Structures are given as structure tokens and as C-alpha cells.
Short mmCIF file of C-alpha atoms in Angstrom, two decimals:
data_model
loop_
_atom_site.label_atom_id
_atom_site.label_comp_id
_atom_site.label_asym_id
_atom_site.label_seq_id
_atom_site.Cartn_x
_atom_site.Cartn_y
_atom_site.Cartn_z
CA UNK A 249 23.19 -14.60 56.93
CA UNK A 250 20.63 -13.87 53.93
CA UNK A 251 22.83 -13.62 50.58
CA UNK A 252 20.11 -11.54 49.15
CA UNK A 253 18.27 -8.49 50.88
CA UNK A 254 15.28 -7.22 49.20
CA UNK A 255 14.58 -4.31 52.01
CA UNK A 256 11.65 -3.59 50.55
CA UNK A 257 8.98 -5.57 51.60
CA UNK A 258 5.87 -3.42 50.06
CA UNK A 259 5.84 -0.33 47.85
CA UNK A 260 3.09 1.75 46.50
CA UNK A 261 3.22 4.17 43.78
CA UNK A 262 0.63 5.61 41.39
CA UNK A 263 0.59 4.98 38.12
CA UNK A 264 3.36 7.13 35.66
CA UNK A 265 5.03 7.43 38.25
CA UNK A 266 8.99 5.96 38.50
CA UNK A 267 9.87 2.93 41.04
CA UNK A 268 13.35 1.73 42.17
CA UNK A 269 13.75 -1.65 44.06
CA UNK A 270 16.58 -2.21 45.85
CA UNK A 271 18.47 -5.25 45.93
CA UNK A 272 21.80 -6.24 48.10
CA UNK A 273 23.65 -9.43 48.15
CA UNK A 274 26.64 -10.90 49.60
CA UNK A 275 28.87 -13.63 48.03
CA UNK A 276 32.60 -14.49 47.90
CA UNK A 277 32.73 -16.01 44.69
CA UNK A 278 34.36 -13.95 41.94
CA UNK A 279 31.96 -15.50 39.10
CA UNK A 280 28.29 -15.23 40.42
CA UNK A 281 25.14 -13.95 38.54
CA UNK A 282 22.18 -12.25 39.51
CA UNK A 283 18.88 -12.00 38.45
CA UNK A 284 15.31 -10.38 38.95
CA UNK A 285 12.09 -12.29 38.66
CA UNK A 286 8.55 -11.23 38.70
CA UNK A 287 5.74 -13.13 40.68
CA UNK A 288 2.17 -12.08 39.64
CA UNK A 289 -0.79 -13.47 41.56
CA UNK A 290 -0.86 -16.31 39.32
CA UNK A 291 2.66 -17.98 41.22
CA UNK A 292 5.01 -18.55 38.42
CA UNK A 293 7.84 -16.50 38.47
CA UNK A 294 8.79 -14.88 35.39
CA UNK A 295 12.73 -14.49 34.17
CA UNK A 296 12.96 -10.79 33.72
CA UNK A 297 17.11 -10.03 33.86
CA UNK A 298 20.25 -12.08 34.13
CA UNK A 299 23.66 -10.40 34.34
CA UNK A 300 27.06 -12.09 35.33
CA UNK A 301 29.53 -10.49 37.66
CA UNK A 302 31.84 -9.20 34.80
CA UNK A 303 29.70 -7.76 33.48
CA UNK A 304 28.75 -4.22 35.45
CA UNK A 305 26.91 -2.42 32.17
CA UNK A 306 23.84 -0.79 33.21
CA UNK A 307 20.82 -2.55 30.84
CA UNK A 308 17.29 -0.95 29.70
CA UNK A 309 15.04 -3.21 28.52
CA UNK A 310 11.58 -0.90 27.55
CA UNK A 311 10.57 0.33 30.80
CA UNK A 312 12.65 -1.92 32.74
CA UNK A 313 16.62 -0.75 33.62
CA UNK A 314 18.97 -2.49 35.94
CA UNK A 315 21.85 -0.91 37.88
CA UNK A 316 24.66 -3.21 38.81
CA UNK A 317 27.48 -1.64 41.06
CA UNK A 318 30.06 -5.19 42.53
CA UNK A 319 31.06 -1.51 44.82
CA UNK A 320 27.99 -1.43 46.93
CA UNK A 321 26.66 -5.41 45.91
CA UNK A 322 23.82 -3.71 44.80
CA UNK A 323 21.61 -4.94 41.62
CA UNK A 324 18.72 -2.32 41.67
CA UNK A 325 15.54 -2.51 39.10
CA UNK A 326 14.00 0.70 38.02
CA UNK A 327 10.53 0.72 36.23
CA UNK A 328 9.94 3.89 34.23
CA UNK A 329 6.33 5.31 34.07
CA UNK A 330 4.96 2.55 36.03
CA UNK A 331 1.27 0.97 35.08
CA UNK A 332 -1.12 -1.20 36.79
CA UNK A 333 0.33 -3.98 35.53
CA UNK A 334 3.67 -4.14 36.81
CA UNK A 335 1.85 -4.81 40.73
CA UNK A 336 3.57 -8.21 41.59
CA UNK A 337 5.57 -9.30 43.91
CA UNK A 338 9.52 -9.02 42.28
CA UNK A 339 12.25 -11.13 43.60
CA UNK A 340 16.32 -10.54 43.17
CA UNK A 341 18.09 -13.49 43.15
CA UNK A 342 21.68 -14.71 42.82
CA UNK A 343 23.40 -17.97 41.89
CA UNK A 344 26.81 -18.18 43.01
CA UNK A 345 29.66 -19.90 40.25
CA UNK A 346 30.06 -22.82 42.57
CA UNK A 347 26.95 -23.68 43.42
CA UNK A 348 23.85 -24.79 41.38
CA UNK A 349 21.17 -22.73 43.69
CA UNK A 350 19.43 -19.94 43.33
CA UNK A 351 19.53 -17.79 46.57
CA UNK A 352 16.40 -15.98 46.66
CA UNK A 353 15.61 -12.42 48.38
CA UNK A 354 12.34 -11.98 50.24
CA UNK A 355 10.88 -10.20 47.50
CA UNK A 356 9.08 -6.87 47.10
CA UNK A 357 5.43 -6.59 46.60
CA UNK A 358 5.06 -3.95 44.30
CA UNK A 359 1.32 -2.10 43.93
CA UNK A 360 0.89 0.39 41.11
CA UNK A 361 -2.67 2.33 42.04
CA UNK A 362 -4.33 3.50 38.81
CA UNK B 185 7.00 -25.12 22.83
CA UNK B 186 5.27 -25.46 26.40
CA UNK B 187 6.31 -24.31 29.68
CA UNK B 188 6.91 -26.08 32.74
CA UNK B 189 3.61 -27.83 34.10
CA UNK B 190 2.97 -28.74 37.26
CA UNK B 191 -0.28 -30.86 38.64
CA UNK B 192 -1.76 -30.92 41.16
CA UNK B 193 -2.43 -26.82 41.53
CA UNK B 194 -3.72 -27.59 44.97
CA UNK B 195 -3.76 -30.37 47.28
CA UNK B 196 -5.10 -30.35 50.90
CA UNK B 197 -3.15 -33.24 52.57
CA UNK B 198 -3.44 -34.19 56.79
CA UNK B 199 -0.28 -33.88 58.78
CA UNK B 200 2.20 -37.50 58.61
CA UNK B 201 0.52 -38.33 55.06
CA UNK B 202 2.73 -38.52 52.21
CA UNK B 203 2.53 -36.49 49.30
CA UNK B 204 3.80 -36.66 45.35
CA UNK B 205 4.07 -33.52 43.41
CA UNK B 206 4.55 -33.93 39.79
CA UNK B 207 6.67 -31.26 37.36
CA UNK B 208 6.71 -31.59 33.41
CA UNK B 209 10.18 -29.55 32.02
CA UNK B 210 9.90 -27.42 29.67
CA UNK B 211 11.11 -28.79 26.25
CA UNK B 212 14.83 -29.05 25.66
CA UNK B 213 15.49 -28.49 29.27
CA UNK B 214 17.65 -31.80 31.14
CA UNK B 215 17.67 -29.50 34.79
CA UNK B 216 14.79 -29.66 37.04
CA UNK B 217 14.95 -27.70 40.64
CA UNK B 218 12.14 -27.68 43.17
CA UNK B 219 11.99 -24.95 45.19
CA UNK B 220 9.36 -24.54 48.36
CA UNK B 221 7.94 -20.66 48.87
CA UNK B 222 6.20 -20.20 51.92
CA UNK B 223 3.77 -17.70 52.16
CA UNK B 224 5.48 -13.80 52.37
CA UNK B 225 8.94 -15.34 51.64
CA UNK B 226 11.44 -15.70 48.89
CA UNK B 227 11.86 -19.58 47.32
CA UNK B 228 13.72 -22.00 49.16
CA UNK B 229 15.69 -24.52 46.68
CA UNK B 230 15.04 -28.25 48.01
CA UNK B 231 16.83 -29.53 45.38
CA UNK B 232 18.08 -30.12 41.61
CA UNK B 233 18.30 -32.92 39.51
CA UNK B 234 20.46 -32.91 36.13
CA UNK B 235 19.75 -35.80 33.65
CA UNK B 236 18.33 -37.78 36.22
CA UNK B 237 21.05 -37.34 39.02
CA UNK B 238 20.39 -35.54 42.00
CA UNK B 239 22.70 -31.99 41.43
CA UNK B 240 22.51 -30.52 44.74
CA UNK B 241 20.26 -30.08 47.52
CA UNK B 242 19.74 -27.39 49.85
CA UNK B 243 18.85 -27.75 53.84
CA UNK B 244 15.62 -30.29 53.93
CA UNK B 245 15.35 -33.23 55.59
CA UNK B 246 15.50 -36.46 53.90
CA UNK B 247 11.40 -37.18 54.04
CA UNK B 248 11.57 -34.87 51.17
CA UNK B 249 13.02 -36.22 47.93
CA UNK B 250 13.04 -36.67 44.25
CA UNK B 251 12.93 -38.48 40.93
CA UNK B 252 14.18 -37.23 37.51
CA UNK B 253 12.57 -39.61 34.56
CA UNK B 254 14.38 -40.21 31.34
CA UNK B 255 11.99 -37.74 30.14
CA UNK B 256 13.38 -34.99 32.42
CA UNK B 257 9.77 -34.91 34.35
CA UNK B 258 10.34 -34.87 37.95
CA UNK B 259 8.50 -35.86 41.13
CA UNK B 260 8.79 -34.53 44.19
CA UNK B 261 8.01 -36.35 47.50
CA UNK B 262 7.45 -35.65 51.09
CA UNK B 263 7.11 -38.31 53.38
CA UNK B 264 5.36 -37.78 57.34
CA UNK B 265 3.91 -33.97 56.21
CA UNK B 266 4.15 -31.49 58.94
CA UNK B 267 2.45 -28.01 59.16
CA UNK B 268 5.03 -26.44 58.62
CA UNK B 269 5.45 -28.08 54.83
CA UNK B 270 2.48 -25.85 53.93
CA UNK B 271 3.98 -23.49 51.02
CA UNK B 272 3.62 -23.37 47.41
CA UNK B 273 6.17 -25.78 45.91
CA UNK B 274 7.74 -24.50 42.59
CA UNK B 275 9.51 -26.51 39.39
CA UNK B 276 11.95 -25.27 37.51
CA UNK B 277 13.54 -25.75 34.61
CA UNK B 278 16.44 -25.28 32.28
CA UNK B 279 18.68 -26.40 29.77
CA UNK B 280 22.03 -25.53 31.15
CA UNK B 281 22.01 -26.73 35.13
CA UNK B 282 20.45 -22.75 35.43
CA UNK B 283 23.29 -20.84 34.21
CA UNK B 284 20.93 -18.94 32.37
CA UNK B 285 18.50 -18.73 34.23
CA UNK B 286 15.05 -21.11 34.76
CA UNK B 287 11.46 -21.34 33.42
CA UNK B 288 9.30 -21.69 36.65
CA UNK B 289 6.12 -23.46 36.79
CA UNK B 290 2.80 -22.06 38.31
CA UNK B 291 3.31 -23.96 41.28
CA UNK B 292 1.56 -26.69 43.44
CA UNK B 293 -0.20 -25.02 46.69
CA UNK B 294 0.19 -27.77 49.29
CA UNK B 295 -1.77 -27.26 52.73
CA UNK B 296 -1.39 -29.43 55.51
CA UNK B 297 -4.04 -29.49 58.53
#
């Protein structure tokens, strides 16, 4: 069973406009944390969030906010007034307190049309 | 400080050659994992290595393996190359077994024909 689920797979929006990606996972450790990562064409992914499962405090970063609910499993990434660059491919990913792997989700290709 | 560096960016290798991929850490960083990212899907971790010590390793076969030097560069090799091996192959590092996250590379594009 995939840990993480990135429904996703492509989304178009035009720029200004708001974008959520959606992000489920499934784990049975109490201590886990979960990040988002951004791929651009160039193929190094980029660190853009961390949180740990204690901590369920909804973060804004700029543009960027993150909704963490441990209810639903749900780690969802919201870019406000979206721009051209932002189109890359964004992957949610989670590392489980036991383990020493990151669990990747299939990722969702993001295109922001000027 | 640099990031993590990876060589070769592409390599065009013939099914049951053997191949060595080669990762530089970032600075600082004693944790090296390799993941594999085929094309249109999420990295796969092949495995970690923690001051030199394989950490962990997910579900490859053997043929592919590693090396951490006292440096905290890392190889990665893959013996008798299928098609299927074709992916981009990703380094990461970091300077806490990934607690924290990692600093990817740019990735090696290996194609096998």
C-alpha cells in the first residue's frame, strides 16, 4: 500500500490565481515527519517544509502555507497568487520515526500559465 | 558551502554492463541516501549510508550497492543493468541520518538500451 498519495497527478492554473495540493499518508508510528519538496526541470529536489507529527500548527512561509490535520492524514500545500515560476513537479513525502527512508508520493506536476 | 554534486549527469550504458555513479555530500553532512526516480514517479530510496556504514536499504536487489568514503562521498553501483534500471538516480545528503530533512543532488540520468 503507497504511504503517501499525491492524487494529483497534473494541475493547471493561471497565474494569480490560488493552488492547493493534496497530500495523504498512512503510517502507524506515533513520531513521523512529513515534508514537501519541489522538482523543477532541472531534477534536484528542493527542501521546501518539514513538520513533525506533534506538531499540527498550520505554517505560512511567503506564498507558501501548509495544512497539517493527524485527523484526516492529510499535509496539504497551498500557493497563494501563483506565478510562472512555481510550475514543477512537487512531491509530499514522509519519514517514519523508525525508519531512516523517505517514502515518497507520486508527485504533482504543477503548470502555472502566464 | 556547496551542494551535493553528482557526475556523470548522463550516461547511456547497454543492458548486463555495470555502472558507477558518483555523489559528493554536501559539506558537514556524514548521511548519504541514493534514491532511483523513474520517469512520472515519486523517488525510490535504494539505500543510506551513515559514516560509512550501510543505514538501511529499501527493496533492490543486491547487483545494486554502495560505498561511503571517509570523506562522506558515495558511489553507487549496479552490476548486470537491465532496462528497467533506466531512471534518474538521486544523492542525498544530510547531517543528521535525514531527520531534518536532505539536500538532493541534480541527479545522474542513466539509460539502458
Amino acid at each position: 500500500a503507497q504511504k503517501v498519495t499525491q492524487a494529483q497527478t497534473e494541475i493547471s492554473v493561471v497565474e494569480k490565481e490560488d493552488v492547493t495540493l493534496d497530500c495523504v499518508y498512512e503510517t502507524r508510528d506515533t513520531t513521523y515527519y512529513l515534508f514537501w519538496y519541489k522538482q523543477p526541470p532541472s531534477g534536484e529536489l528542493v527542501f521546501l517544509i518539514r513538520r513533525n507529527s506533534f506538531d499540527e500548527q498550520n505554517e505560512i512561509s511567503g506564498r507558501y502555507s501548509w495544512n497539517f490535520q493527524k485527523s484526516t492524514s492529510s499535509f496539504n500545500f497551498t500557493i497563494t497568487a501563483s506565478q510562472v515560476v512555481d510550475s514543477a513537479v512537487y512531491f509530499c513525502a514522509l519519514s517514519e520515526g523508525t525508519g531512516n527512508q523517505f517514502y515518497f508520493g507520486t508527485g504533482t506536476s504543477l503548470t502555472v500559465i502566464p | 558551502e556547496t551542494g551535493v554534486t553528482q557526475s556523470p549527469t548522463h550516461l547511456i550504458k547497454t543492458r548486463g554492463q555495470q555502472v558507477t555513479l558518483r555523489c559528493s555530500s554536501q559539506s558537514g553532512h556524514n548521511t548519504v541516501s541514493w534514491y532511483q526516480q523513474a520517469l512520472g514517479q515519486g523517488p525510490q530510496f535504494i539505500f543510506q549510508y551513515y559514516r560509512e556504514e550501510e543505514n538501511g536499504r529499501g527493496n533492490f536487489p543486491p547487483r545494486f550497492s554502495g560505498l561511503q568514503f571517509p570523506n562522506y562521498s558515495s558511489e553507487l553501483n549496479v552490476n548486470a543493468l537491465e532496462l528497467d534500471d533506466s531512471a534518474l538516480y538521486l544523492c542525498a545528503s544530510s547531517p543528521d541520518l535525514g531527520t531534518y530533512g536532505y539536500t538532493f543532488g541534480s541527479g545522474t540520468r542513466l539509460t539502458v538500451v
